Tab-separated table of C-alpha atoms and ligand atoms in Angstrom:
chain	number	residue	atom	x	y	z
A	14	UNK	CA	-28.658	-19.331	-9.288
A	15	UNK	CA	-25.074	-17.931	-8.753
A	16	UNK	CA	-22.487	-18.347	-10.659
A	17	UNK	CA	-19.660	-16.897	-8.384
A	18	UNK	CA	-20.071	-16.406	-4.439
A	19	UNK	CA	-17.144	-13.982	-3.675
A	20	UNK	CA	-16.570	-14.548	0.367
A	21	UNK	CA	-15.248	-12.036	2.384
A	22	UNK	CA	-12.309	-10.435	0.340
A	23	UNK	CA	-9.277	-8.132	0.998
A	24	UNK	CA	-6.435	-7.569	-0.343
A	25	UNK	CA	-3.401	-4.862	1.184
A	26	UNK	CA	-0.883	-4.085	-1.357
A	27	UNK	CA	2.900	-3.471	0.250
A	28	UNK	CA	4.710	-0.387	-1.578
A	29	UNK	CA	8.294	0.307	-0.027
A	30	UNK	CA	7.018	3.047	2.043
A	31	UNK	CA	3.419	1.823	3.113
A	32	UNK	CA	0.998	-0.151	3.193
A	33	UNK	CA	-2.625	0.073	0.926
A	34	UNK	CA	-5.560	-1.434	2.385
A	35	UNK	CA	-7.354	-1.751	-1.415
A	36	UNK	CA	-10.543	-4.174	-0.308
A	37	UNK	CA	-11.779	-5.150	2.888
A	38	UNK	CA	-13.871	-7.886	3.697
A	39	UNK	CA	-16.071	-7.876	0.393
A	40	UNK	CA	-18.772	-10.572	-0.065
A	41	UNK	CA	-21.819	-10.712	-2.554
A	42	UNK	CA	-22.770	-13.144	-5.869
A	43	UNK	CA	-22.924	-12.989	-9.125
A	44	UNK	CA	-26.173	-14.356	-10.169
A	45	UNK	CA	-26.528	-15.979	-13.393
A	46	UNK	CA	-27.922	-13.975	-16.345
A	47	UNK	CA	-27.457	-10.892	-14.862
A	48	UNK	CA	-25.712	-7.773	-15.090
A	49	UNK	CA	-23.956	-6.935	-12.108
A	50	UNK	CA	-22.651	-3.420	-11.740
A	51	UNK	CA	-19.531	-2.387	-9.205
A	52	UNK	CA	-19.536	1.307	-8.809
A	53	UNK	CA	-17.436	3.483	-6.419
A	54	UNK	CA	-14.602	6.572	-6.627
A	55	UNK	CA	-11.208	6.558	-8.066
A	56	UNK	CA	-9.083	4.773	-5.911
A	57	UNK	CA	-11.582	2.590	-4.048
A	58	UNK	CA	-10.025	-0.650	-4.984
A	59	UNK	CA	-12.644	-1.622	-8.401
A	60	UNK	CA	-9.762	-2.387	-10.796
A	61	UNK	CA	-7.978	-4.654	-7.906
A	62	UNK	CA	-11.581	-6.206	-7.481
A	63	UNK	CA	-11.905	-6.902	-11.255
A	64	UNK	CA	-8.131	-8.879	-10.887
A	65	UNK	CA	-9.192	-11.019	-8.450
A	66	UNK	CA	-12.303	-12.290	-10.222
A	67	UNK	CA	-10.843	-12.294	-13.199
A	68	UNK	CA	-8.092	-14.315	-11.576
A	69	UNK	CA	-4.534	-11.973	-12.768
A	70	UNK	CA	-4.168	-10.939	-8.748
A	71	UNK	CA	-4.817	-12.954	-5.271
A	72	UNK	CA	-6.471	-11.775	-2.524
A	73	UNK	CA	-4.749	-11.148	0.655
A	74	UNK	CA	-7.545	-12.983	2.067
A	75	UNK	CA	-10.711	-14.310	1.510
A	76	UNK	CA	-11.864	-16.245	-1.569
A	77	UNK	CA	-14.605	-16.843	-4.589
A	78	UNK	CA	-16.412	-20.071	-4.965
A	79	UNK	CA	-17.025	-20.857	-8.767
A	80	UNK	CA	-20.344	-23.115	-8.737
A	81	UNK	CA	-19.966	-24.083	-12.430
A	82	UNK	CA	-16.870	-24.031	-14.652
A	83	UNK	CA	-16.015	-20.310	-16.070
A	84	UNK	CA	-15.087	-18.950	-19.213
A	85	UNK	CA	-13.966	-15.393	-18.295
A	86	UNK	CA	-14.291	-12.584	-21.110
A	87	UNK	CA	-12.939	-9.493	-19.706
A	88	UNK	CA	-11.667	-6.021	-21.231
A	89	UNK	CA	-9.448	-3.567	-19.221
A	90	UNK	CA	-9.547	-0.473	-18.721
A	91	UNK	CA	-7.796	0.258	-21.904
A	92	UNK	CA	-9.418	-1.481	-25.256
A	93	UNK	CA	-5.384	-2.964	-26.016
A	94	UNK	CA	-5.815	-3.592	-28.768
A	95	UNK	CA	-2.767	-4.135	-31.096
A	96	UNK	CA	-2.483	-1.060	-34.023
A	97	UNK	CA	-0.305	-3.395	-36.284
A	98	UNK	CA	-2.359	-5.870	-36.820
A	99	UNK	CA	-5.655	-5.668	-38.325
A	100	UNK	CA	-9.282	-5.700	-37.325
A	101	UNK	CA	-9.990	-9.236	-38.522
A	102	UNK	CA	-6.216	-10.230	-36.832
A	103	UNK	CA	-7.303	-8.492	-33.526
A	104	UNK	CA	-10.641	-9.802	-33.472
A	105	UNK	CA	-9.212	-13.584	-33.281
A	106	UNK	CA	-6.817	-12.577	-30.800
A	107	UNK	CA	-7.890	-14.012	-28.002
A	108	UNK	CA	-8.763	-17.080	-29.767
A	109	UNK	CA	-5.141	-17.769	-30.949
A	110	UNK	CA	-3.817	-16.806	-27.605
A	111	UNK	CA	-6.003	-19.819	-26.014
A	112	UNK	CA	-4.809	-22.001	-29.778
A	113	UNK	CA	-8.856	-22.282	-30.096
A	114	UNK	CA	-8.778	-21.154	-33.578
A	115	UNK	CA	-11.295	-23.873	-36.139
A	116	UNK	CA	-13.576	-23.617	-38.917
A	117	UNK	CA	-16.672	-22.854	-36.482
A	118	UNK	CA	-14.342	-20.058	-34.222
A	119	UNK	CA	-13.497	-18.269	-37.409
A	120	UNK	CA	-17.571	-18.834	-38.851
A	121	UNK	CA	-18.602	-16.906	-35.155
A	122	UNK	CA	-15.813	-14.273	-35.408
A	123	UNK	CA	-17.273	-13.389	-38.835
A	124	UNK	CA	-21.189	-13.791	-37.651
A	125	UNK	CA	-20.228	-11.126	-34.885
A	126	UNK	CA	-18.013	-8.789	-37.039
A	127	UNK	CA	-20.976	-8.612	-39.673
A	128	UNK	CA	-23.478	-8.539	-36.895
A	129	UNK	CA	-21.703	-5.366	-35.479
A	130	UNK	CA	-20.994	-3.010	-38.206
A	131	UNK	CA	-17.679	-4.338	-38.537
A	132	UNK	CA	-17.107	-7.073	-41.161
A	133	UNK	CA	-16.641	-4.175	-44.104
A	134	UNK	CA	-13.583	-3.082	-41.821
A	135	UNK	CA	-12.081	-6.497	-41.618
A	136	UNK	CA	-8.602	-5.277	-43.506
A	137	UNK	CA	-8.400	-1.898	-42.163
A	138	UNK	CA	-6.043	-0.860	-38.737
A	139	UNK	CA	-7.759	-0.073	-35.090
A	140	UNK	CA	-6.271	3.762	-36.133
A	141	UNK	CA	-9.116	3.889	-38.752
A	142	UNK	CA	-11.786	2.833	-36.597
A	143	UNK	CA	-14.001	5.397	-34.303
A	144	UNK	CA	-13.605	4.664	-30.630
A	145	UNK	CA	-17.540	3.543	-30.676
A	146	UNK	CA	-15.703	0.624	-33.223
A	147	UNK	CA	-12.615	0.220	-31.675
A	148	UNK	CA	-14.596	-0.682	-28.410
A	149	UNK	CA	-17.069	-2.801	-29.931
A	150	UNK	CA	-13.839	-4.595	-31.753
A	151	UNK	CA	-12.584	-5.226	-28.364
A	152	UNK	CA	-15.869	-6.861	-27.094
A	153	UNK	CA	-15.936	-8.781	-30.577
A	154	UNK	CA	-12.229	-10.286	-29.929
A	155	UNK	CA	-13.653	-11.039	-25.964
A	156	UNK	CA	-16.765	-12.684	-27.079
A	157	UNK	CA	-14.861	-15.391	-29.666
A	158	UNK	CA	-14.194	-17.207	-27.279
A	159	UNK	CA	-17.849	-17.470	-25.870
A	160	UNK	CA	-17.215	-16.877	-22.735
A	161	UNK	CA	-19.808	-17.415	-19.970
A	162	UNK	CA	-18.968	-14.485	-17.682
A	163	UNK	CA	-17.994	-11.025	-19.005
A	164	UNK	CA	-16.071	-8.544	-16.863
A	165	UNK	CA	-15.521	-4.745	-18.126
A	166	UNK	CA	-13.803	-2.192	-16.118
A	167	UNK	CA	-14.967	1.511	-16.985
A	168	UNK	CA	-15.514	0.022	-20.423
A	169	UNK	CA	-16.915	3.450	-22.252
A	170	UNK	CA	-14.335	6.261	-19.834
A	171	UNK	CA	-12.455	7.068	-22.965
A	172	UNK	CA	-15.154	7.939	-25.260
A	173	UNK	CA	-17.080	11.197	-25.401
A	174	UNK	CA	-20.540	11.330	-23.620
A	175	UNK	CA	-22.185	11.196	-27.173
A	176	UNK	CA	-20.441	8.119	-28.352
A	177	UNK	CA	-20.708	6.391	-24.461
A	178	UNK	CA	-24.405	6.843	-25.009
A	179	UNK	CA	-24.513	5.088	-28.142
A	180	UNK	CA	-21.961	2.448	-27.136
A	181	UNK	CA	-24.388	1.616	-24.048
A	182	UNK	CA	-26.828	0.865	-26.049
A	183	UNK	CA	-25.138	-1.371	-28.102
A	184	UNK	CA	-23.710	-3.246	-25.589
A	185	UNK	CA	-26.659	-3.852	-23.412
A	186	UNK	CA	-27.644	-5.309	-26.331
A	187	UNK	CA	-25.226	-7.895	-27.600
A	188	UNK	CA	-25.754	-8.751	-23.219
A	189	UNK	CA	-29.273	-9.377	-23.760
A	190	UNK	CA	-28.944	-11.122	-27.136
A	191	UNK	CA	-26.014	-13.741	-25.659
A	192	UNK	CA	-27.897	-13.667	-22.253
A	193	UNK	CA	-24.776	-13.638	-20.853
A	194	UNK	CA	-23.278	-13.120	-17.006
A	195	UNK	CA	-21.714	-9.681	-16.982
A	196	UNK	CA	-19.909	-7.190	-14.258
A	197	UNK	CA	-19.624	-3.939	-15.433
A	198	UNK	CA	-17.180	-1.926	-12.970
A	199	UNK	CA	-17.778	2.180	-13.456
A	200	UNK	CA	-17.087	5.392	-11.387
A	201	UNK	CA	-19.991	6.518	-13.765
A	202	UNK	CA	-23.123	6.422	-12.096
A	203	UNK	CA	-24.965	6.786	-15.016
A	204	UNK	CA	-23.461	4.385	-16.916
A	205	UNK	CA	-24.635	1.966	-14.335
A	206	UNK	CA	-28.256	2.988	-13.195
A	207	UNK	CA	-28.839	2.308	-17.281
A	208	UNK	CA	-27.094	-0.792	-17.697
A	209	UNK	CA	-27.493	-3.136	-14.870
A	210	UNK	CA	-29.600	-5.084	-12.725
A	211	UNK	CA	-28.159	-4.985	-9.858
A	212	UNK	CA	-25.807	-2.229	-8.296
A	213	UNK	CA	-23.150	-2.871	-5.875
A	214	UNK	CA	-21.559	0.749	-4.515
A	215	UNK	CA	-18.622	0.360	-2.414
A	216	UNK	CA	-17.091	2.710	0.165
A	217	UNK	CA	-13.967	5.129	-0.441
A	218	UNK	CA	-10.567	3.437	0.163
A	219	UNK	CA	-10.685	0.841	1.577
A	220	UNK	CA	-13.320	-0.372	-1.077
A	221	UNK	CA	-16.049	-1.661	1.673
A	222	UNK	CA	-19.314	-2.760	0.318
A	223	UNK	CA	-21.665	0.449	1.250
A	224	UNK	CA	-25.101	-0.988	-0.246
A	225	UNK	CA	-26.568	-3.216	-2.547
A	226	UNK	CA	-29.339	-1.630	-4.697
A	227	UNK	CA	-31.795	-3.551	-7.091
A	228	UNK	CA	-32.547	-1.629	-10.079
A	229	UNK	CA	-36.059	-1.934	-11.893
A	230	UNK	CA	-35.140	-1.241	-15.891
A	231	UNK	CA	-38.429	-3.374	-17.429
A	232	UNK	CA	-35.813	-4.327	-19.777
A	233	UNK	CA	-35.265	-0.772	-21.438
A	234	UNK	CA	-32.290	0.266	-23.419
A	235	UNK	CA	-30.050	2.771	-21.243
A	236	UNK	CA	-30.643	5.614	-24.040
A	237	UNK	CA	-34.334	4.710	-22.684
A	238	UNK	CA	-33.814	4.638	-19.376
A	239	UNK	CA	-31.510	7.963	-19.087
A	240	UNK	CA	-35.336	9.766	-19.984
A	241	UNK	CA	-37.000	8.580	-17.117
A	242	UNK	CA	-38.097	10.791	-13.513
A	243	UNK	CA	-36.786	8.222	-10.879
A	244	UNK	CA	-33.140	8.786	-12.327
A	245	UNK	CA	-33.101	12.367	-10.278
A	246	UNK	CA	-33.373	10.815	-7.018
A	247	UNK	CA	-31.292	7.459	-7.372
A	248	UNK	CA	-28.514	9.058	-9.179
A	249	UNK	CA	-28.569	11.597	-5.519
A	250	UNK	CA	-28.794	8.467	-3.390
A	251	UNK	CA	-26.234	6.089	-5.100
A	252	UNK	CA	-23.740	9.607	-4.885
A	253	UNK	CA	-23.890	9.624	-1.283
A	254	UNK	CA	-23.461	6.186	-1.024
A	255	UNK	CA	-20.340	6.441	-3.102
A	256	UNK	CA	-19.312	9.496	-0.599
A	257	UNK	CA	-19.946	7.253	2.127
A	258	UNK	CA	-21.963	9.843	3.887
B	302	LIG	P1	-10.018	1.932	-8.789
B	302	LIG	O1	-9.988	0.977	-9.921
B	302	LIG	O2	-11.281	1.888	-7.983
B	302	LIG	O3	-9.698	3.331	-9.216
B	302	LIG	P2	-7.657	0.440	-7.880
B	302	LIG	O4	-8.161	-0.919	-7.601
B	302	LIG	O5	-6.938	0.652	-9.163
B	302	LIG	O6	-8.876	1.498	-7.742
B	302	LIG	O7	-6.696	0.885	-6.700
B	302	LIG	C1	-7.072	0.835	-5.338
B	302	LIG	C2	-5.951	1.338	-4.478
B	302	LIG	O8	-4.877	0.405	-4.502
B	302	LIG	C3	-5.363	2.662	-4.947
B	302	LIG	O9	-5.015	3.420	-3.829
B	302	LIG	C4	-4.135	2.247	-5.729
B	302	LIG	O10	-3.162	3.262	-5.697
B	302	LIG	C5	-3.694	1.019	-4.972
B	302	LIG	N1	-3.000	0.069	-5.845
B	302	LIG	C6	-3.520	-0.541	-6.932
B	302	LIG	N2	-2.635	-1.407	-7.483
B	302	LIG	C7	-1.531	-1.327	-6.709
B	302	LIG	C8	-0.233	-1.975	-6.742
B	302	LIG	N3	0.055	-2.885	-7.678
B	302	LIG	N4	0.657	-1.639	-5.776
B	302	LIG	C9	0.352	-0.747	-4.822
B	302	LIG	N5	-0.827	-0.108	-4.729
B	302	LIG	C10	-1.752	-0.387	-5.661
B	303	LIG	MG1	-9.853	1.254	-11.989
């Protein structure tokens, strides 16, 4: 089933001096339980793709048909989250923001802290946290509010390859354990051959949609996957695509 059924997108920004064709006539789904990946260069238009869905921009045209009602999770490109207040304090975040704090909010806040490697840390400051923490903090404070579609854009581009290894891991599985909808937007190709089921590689600017490729990952871990021979050949493939050639 899908969840979403984005139709036929674009958006153009307007500067003073010119015009920006960012999208152009993007359509595909989000099917349910799955984790959609959204890969393409700098520039292409990913981040102003991720705004629409996640609803903080319109389109200039086209539109996205919700077939059940969302909960959005999503984490920019930066993990924002706030150095003067604490890891516990950051962690509700989201939940105060949307006045959803109770008894059973706090109960999961604290289930996922401890279930994370991060419930000893509760009192300390983001500063004292490693990024691989700070950025499974941020996912923390998105999750309280059990959200039923996750969006990340370039989630791990600010952590060193060692730590966006382990992070991967991590994260594909808190996915797998919450079963949960997810779109993980990357320039890293990498990143996305070991994370997702489904890859969706758009064009340089304007962000066209260049091919849709299925990815076979018998439900391995991407530290698993990274090992395997077929990675040669579709990491070769998916770069053209991205070069549009
Ligand atoms: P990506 O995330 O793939 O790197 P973006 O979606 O951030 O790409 O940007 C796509 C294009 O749209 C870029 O050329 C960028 O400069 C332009 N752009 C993004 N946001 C704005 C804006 N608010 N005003 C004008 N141009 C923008
Ligand atoms: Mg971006």
């Amino acid at each position: 089933m899908n969840l979403i059924n984005v139709v036929s997108l674009s958006k153009k920004y307007h500067t003073p001096t010119k015009e920006v064709v960012a999208l152009e006539d993007i359509t595909f789904d989000i099917e349910k339980n799955s984790i959609l990946g959204i890969i393409g260069m700098s520039g292409c238009g990913k981040s102003t793709l991720f705004n629409i869905i996640t609803k903080l921009e319109l389109p200039t045209s086209g539109y996205i048909r919700e077939n059940q009602k969302l909960v959005i999770g999503y984490m920019m490109q930066t993990d924002a989250l706030l150095p003067w207040l604490t890891v516990y304090e950051n962690a509700i975040l989201g939940l105060k923001l949307k006045k959803m704090v109770n008894k059973e909010a706090i109960e999961y806040v604290n289930t996922l802290l401890k279930k994370y490697g991060l419930f000893d840390f509760k009192k300390e400051y983001p500063s004292n946290l490693s990024g691989g923490m700070r950025q499974r903090l941020a996912l923390i404070r998105t999750l309280a509010i059990k959200p039923n579609i996750l969006l990340l854009d370039e989630p791990f581009s600010k952590l060193d390859i060692d730590s966006r290894i382990k992070i991967s891991d991590d994260v594909y599985k808190i996915i797998k354990e919450l079963n949960i909808t997810t779109v993980i937007i990357s320039h890293d190709i990498m990143e996305e051959i070991t994370l997702c089921d489904k890859l969706m590689i758009l064009t340089p600017r304007p962000g066209k949609i260049k091919k849709i490729i299925t990815l076979k990952k018998e439900d391995k871990s991407p530290s698993e996957i990274r090992k395997k021979n077929y990675i040669t050949k579709l990491y070769d493939d998916i770069w053209r695509y991205m070069h549009d050639e």
